[in-house]
XYZ file of C-alpha atoms in Angstrom:
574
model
C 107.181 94.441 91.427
C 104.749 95.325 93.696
C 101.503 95.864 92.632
C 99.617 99.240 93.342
C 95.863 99.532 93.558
C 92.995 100.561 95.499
C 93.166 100.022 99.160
C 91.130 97.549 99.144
C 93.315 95.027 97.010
C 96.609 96.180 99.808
C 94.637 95.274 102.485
C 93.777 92.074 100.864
C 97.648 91.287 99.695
C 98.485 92.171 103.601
C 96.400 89.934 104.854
C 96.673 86.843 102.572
C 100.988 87.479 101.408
C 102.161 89.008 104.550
C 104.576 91.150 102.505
C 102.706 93.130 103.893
C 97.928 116.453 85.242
C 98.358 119.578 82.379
C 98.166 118.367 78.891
C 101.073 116.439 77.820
C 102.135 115.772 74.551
C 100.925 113.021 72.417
C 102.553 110.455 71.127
C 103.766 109.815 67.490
C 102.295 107.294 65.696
C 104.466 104.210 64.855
C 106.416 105.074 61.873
C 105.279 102.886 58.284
C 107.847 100.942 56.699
C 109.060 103.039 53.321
C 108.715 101.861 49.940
C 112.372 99.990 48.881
C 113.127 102.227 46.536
C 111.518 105.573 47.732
C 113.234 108.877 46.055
C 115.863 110.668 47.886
C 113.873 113.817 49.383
C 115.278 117.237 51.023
C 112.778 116.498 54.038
C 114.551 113.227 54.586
C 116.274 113.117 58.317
C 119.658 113.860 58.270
C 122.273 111.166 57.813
C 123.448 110.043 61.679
C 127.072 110.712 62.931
C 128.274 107.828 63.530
C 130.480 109.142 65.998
C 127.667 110.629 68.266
C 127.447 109.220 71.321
C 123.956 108.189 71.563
C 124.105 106.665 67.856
C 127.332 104.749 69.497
C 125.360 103.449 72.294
C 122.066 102.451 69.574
C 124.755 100.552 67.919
C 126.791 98.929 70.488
C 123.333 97.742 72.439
C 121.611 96.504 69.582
C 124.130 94.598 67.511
C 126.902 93.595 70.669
C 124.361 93.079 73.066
C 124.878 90.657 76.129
C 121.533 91.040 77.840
C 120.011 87.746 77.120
C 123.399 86.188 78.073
C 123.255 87.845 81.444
C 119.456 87.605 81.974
C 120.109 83.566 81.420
C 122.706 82.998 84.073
C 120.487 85.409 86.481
C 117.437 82.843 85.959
C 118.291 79.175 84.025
C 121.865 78.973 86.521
C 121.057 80.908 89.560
C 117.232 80.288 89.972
C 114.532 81.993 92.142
C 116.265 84.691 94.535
C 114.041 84.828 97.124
C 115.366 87.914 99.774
C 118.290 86.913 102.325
C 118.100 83.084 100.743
C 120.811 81.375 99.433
C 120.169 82.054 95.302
C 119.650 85.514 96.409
C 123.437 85.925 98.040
C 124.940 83.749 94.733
C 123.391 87.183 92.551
C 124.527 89.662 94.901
C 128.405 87.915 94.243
C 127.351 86.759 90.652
C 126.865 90.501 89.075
C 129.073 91.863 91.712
C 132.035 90.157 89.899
C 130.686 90.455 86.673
C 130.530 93.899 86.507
C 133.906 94.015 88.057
C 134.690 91.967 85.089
C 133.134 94.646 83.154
C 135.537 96.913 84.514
C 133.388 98.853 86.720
C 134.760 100.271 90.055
C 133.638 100.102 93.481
C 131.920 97.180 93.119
C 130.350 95.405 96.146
C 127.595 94.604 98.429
C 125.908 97.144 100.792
C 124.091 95.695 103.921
C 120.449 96.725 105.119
C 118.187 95.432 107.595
C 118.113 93.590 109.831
C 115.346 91.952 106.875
C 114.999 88.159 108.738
C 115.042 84.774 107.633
C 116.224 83.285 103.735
C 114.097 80.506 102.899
C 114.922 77.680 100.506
C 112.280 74.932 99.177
C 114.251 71.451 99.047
C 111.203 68.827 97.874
C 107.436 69.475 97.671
C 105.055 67.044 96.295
C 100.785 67.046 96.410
C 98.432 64.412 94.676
C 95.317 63.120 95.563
C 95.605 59.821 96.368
C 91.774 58.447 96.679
C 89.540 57.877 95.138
C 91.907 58.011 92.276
C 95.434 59.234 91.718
C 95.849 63.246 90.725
C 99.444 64.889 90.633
C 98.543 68.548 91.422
C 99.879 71.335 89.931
C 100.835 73.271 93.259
C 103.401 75.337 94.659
C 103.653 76.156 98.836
C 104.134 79.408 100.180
C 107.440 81.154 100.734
C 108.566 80.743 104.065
C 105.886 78.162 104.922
C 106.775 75.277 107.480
C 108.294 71.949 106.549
C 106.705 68.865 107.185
C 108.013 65.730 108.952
C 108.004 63.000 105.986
C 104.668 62.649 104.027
C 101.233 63.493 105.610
C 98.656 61.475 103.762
C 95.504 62.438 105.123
C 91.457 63.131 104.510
C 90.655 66.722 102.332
C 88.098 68.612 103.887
C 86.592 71.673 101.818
C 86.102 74.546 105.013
C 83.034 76.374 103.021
C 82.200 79.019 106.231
C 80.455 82.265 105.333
C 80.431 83.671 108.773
C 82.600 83.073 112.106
C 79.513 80.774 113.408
C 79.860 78.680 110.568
C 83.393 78.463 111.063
C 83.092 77.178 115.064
C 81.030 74.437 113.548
C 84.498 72.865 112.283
C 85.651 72.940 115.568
C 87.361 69.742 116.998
C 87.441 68.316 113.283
C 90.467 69.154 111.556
C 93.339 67.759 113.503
C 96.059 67.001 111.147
C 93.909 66.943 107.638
C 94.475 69.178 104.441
C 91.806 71.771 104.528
C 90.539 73.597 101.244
C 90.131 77.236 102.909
C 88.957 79.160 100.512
C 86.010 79.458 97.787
C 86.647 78.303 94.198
C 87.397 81.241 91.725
C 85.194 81.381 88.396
C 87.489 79.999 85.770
C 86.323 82.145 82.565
C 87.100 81.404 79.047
C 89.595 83.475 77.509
C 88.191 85.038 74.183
C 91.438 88.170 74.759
C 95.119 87.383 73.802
C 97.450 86.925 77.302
C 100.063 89.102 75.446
C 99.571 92.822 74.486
C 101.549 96.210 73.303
C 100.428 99.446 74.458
C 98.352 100.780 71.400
C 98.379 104.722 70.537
C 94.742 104.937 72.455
C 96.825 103.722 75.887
C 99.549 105.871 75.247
C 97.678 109.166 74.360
C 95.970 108.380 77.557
C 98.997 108.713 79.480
C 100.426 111.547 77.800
C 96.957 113.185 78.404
C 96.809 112.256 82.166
C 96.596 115.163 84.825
C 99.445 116.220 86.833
C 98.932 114.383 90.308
C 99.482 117.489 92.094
C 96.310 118.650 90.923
C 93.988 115.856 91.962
C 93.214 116.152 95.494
C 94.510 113.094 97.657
C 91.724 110.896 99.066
C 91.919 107.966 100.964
C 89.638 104.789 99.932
C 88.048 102.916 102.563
C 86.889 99.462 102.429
C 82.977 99.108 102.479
C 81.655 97.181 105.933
C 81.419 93.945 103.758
C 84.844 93.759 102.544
C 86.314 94.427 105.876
C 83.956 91.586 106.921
C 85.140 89.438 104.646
C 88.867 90.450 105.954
C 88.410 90.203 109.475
C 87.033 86.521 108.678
C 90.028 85.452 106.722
C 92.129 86.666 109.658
C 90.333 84.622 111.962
C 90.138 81.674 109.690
C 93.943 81.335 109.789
C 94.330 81.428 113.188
C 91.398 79.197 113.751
C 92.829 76.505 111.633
C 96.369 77.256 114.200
C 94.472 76.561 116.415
C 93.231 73.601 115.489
C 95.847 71.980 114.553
C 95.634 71.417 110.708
C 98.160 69.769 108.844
C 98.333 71.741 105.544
C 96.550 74.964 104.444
C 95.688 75.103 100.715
C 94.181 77.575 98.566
C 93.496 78.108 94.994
C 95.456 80.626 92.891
C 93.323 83.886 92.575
C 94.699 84.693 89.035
C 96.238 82.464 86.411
C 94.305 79.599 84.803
C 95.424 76.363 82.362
C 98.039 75.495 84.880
C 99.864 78.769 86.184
C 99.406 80.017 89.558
C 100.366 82.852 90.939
C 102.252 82.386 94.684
C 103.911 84.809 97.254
C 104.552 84.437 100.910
C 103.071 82.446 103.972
C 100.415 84.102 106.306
C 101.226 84.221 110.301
C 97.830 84.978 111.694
C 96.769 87.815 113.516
C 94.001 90.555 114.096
C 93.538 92.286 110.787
C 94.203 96.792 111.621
C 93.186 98.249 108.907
C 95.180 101.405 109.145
C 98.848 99.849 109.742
C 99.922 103.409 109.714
C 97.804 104.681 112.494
C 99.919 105.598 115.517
C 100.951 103.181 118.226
C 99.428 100.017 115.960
C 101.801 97.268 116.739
C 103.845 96.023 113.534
C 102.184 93.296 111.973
C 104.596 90.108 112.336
C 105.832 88.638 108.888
C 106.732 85.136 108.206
C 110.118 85.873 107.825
C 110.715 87.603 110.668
C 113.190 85.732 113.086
C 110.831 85.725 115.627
C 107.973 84.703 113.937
C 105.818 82.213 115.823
C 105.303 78.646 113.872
C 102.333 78.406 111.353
C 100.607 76.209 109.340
C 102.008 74.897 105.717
C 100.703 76.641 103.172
C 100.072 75.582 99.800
C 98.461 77.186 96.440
C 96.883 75.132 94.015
C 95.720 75.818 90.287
C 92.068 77.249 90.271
C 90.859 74.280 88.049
C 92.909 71.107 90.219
C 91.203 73.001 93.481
C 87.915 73.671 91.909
C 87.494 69.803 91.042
C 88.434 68.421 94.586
C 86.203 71.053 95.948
C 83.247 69.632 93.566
C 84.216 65.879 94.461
C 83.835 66.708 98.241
C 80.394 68.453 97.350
C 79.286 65.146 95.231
C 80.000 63.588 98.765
C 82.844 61.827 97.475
C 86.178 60.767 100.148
C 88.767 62.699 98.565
C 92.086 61.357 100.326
C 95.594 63.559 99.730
C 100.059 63.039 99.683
C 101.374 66.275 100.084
C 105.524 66.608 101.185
C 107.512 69.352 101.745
C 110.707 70.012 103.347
C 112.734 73.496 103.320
C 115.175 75.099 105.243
C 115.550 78.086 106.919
C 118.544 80.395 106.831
C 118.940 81.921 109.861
C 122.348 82.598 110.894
C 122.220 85.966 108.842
C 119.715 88.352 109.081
C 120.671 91.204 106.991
C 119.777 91.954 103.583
C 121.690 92.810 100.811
C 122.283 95.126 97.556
C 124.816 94.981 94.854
C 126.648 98.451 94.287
C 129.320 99.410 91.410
C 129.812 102.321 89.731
C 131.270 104.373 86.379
C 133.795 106.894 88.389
C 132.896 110.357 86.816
C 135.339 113.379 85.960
C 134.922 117.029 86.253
C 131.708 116.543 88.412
C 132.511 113.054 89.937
C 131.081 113.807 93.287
C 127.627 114.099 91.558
C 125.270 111.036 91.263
C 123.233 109.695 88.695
C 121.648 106.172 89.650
C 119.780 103.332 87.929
C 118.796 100.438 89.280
C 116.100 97.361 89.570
C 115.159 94.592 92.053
C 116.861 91.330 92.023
C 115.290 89.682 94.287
C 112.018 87.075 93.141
C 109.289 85.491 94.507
C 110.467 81.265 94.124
C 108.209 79.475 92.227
C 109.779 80.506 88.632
C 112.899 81.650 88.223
C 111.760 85.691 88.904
C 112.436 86.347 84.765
C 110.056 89.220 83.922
C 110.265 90.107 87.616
C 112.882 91.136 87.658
C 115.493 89.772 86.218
C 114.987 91.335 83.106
C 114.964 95.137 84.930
C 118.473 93.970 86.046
C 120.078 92.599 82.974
C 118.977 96.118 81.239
C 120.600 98.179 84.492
C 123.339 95.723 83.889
C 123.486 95.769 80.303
C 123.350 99.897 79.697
C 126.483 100.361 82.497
C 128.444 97.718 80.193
C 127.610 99.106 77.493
C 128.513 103.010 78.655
C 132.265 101.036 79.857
C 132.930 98.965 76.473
C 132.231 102.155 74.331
C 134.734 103.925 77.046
C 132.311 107.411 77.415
C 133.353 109.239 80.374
C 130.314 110.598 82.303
C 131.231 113.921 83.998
C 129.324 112.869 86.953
C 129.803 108.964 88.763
C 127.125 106.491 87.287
C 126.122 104.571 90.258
C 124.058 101.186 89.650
C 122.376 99.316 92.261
C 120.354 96.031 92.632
C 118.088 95.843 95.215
C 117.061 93.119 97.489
C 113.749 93.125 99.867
C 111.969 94.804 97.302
C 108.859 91.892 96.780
C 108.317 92.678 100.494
C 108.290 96.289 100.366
C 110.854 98.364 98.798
C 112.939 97.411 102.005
C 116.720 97.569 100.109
C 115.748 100.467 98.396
C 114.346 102.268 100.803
C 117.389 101.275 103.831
C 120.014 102.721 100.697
C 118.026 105.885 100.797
C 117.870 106.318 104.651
C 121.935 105.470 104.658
C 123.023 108.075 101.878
C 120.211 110.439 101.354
C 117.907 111.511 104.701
C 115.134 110.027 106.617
C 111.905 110.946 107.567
C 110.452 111.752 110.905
C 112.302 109.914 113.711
C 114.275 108.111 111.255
C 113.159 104.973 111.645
C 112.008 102.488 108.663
C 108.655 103.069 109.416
C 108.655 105.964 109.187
C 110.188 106.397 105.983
C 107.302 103.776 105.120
C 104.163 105.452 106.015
C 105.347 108.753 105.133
C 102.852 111.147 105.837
C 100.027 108.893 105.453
C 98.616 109.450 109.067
C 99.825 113.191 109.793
C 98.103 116.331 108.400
C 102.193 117.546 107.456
C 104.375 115.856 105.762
C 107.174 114.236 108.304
C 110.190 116.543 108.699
C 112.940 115.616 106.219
C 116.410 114.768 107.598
C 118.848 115.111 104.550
C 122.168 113.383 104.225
C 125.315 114.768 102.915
C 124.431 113.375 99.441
C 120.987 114.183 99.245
C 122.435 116.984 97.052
C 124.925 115.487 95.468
C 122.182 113.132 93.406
C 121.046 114.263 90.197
C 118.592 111.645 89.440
C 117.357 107.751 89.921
C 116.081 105.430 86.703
C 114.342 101.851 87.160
C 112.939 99.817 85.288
C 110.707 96.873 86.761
C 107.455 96.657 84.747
C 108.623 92.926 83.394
C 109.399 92.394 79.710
C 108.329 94.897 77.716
C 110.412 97.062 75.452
C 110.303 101.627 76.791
C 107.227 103.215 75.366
C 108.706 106.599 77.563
C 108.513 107.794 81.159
C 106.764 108.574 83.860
C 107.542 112.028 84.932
C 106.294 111.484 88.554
C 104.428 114.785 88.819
C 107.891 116.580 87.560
C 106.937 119.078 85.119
C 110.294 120.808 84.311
C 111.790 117.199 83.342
C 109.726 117.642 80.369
C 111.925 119.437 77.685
C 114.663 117.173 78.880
C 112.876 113.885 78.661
C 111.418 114.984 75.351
C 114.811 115.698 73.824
C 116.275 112.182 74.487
C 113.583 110.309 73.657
C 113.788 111.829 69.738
C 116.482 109.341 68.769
C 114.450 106.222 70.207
C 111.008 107.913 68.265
C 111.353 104.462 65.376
C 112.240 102.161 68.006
C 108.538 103.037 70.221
C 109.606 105.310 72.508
C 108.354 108.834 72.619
C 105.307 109.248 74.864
C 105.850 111.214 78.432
C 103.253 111.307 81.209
C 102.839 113.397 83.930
C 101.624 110.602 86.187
C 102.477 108.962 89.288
C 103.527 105.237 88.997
C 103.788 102.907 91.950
C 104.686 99.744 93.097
C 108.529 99.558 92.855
C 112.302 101.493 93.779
C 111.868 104.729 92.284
C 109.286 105.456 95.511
C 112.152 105.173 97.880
C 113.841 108.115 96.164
C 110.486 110.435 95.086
C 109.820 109.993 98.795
C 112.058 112.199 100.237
C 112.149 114.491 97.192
C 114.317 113.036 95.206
C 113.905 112.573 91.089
C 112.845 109.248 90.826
C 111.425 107.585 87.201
C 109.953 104.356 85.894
C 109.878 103.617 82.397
C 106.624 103.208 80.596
C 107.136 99.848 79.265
C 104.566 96.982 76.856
C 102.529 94.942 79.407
C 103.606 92.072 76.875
C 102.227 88.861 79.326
C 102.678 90.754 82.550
C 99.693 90.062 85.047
C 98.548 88.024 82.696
C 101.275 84.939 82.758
C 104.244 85.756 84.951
C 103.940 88.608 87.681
C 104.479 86.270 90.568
C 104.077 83.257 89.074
C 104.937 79.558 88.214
C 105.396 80.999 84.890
C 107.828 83.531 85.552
C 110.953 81.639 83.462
C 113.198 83.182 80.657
C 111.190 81.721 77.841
C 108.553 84.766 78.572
C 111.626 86.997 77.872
C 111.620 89.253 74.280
C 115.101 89.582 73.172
C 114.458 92.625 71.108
C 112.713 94.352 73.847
C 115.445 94.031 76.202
C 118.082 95.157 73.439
C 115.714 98.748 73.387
C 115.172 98.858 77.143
C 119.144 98.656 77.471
C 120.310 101.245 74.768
C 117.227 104.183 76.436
C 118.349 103.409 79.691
C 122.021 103.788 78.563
C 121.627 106.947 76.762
C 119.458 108.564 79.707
C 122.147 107.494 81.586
C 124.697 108.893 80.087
C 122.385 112.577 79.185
C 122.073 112.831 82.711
C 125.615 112.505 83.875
C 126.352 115.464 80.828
C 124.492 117.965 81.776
C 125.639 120.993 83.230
C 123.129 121.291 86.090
C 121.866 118.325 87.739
C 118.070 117.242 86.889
C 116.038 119.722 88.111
C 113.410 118.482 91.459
C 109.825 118.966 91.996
C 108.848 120.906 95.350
C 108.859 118.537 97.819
C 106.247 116.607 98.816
C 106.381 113.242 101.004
C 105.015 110.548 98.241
C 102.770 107.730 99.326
C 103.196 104.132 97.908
């Protein structure tokens, strides 16, 4: 998923990865547990039909479920599925054919791009070697540079505040392992890594304001942060320049051995408003034509902060590092797996869901996202083994290119549903972000034809409700199919604008797009983007709820007489 926050922390991510309301109602409290032999009462709830098909669904999803069995192939067989590499082709095929299996129809792979180059990591190694031996718990960059056998070289710590500081270097770090960065502040940790949402969080979201009430501003960095930003920029492509060997850095989150790791940097001027026009596209290290760069390397914060305190003690601190990868090359296009539930009297209608298979590769991508796709995967199986018939077509999709910026959602949404200004990807990216009107919409034949998209990428945690993305008249719907789901945690519904993931390709252009409010469980804490990532992190229970909500709001939208009903239109900004 990616992140959202201030400006500030994109710019920063940019830089340094490369990837580039009214009042609402408040949520129940979580039901007690009843006494074992409480008295039969007339205000007792109703016995269930067993025969309804949301009670159906409930039972189906939490006593035959096969999301853990699919979430383990995704992650312990296939691995990391880093966009257009080779893992991330295998789970394109992989749930292709097992939803076919499923009996799904239609099932296949959709094209988008071109994205660039798959990378695959095929050895690493990095230990200090003198004065004394220290294996290092590192992990290099995605799509950094391989290295011709083993470079054992001298470490030398680059501590340079300003750009004359940095020229002082110069001429002195041909082919050694430079430290580039300053040592984070490891803090004790007196809060638990793992967390629910409590009722205080949750009233807060079902209190928040509709977005279309808060005026839009745009946060600008203060003259020492974009300082500090136009250093780093020059720092990489001084060290280019100077021919380094490797680059490392310490992991900015993450402490007691995970580290959090994303994509290499290609150096270049920092622009601070990439969406200003005529700025020239900032060149990603996965572009085909992306010049050669350094190898890149993150190390934990406390193995970094210790060679950086040996080099200040004056101490010779000698390094091994080794890597070798491989590029893929020889197809450029991206991918996204398609299949569908073929609807009846209102087949040529659409109701979506999907989630983002693709990972970042130095875990095996389980809260992020593989666990978004086993649910997606998990409520259309469960919709086809119970043998409902949706009156419209239930179309899922699992995207690729999404860690880099929505790019397989967003290219599905520019080939079935319209573009924005001159049609271009950029365009659709940007938005309106650098025009006083929003960019003229250019609808598709099925931009009417959708009723509604659903994803879910917000890692582990079991539904706590939705985000109605500034979509008031969703409300009586929403509220209504959440009331079955009230004992199992989900019931709250917020007004408020969520970011970071699919549902923005399809809000973008008008379209009714939702994310789940889900439990932050261990989140940013442990595995967003990290070494950590791995289906151990994984609650069973929590994916058994996520599947049977998504599989009833699912199905309730492909019932309903009229398709969802749309907010006015307004171009939305990641």
């Amino acid at each position: 998923m990616l992140r959202r926050s201030v400006i500030v922390a994109l710019v920063l991510c940019a830089l340094l990865v490369q990837t580039f309301p009214v009042s609402a109602q408040q949520p129940a409290p979580q039901p007690q547990p009843a006494p074992s032999a409480a008295p039969t009462s007339p205000q007792q709830s109703p016995a269930k039909d067993p025969n309804d098909p949301i009670e159906r669904i409930k039972e189906e999803g939490m006593k035959r479920s096969q999301v853990m069995q699919t979430l383990s192939y995704l992650t312990d067989v296939i691995g990391p599925r880093l966009t257009n590499s080779p893992g991330m082709k295998r789970a394109n095929e992989w749930t292709r054919d097992k939803m076919t299996e499923w009996g799904l129809q239609n099932s296949h792979l959709e094209s988008w791009g071109p994205f660039g180059r798959g990378w695959t990591l095929k050895s690493f190694s990095a230990q200090v070697t003198e004065p004394q031996t220290i294996p290092l718990i590192a992990y290099p960059k995605a799509w950094s540079p391989g290295m011709k056998g083993t470079l054992s070289a001298d470490v030398i710590y680059v501590d340079a505040k300003t750009e004359a500081e940095l020229e002082s270097y110069k001429g002195k770090l041909k082919g050694a392992i430079v430290l580039m960065a300053t040592p984070p502040e490891v803090k004790a940790r007196f809060e638990p890594l793992g967390k629910r949402r409590d009722e205080k969080d949750l009233l807060r979201l079902a209190d928040a304001l509709d977005p279309n009430s808060i005026p839009r501003q745009r946060s600008q960095m203060t003259p020492e942060q974009r300082a500090e930003v136009v250093l780093m920029a020059k720092k990489y492509q001084f060290f280019t320049n100077e021919g380094v060997g490797v680059l490392m850095e310490p992991s900015r989150r993450g402490d007691g051995g995970t580290l959090f790791v994303q994509g290499a940097v290609v150096p270049q001027p920092f622009i601070e408003d990439q969406a200003a026009p005529n700025t020239p596209k900032r060149i990603s290290a996965w572009d085909a034509n992306a010049p050669r760069i350094v190898p890149q390397v993150v190390v934990s914060a406390e193995h970094y902060n210790r060679i950086v305190r040996m080099i200040q003690q004056g101490q010779r601190v000698k390094m091994s590092v080794n890597l070798a990868v491989e590029f893929q090359d020889k197809d450029l296009m991206g991918y996204n797996t398609v299949a569908e539930i073929p609807g009846t009297d209102l087949k040529d209608e659409i109701v979506m869901l999907g989630a983002h298979m693709d990972s970042w590769h130095a875990a095996t991508g389980a809260t992020d996202n593989a666990a978004g796709v086993a649910v997606m995967m998990e409520a259309v199986r469960i919709l086809q083994a119970l043998k409902l018939q949706p009156r419209r077509t239930i179309r899922v999709a699992l995207w690729s290119g999404e860690e880099q910026g929505l790019f397989g959602s967003r290219y599905y949404v520019m080939q079935h549903f319209g573009t924005l200004g001159d049609g271009t990807i950029e365009a659709f990216r940007t938005g309106s972000s650098n025009q006083s009107q929003p960019p003229k919409l250019t609808p598709k034949p099925d931009y009417e034809k959708l009723s509604a998209y659903y994803n879910l990428d917000n890692g582990t945690g079991k539904i706590r409700g939705v985000y109605m993305q500034g979509n008031e008249a969703v409300r009586p719907l929403f509220r209504q199919w959440l009331m079955p789901f009230r004992e199992m945690g989900a019931s709250t519904l917020s007004i408020s604008n969520t970011g970071g993931t699919d549902h923005l390709s399809f809000d973008m252009i008008g379209l009714p797009g939702f994310q789940f409010i889900q439990d932050e469980i261990e989140y940013s804490t442990r595995t967003h983007h990290s070494n950590q990532d791995l289906f151990d992190r994984i609650q069973a229970e929590d994916m058994k709820q996520a599947s049977v909500v998504m599989a009833a709001f699912i199905y309730n939208t492909a019932m309903l007489d009229e398709k969802i009903p749309r907010k006015k239109f307004e171009t939305a900004r990641q």
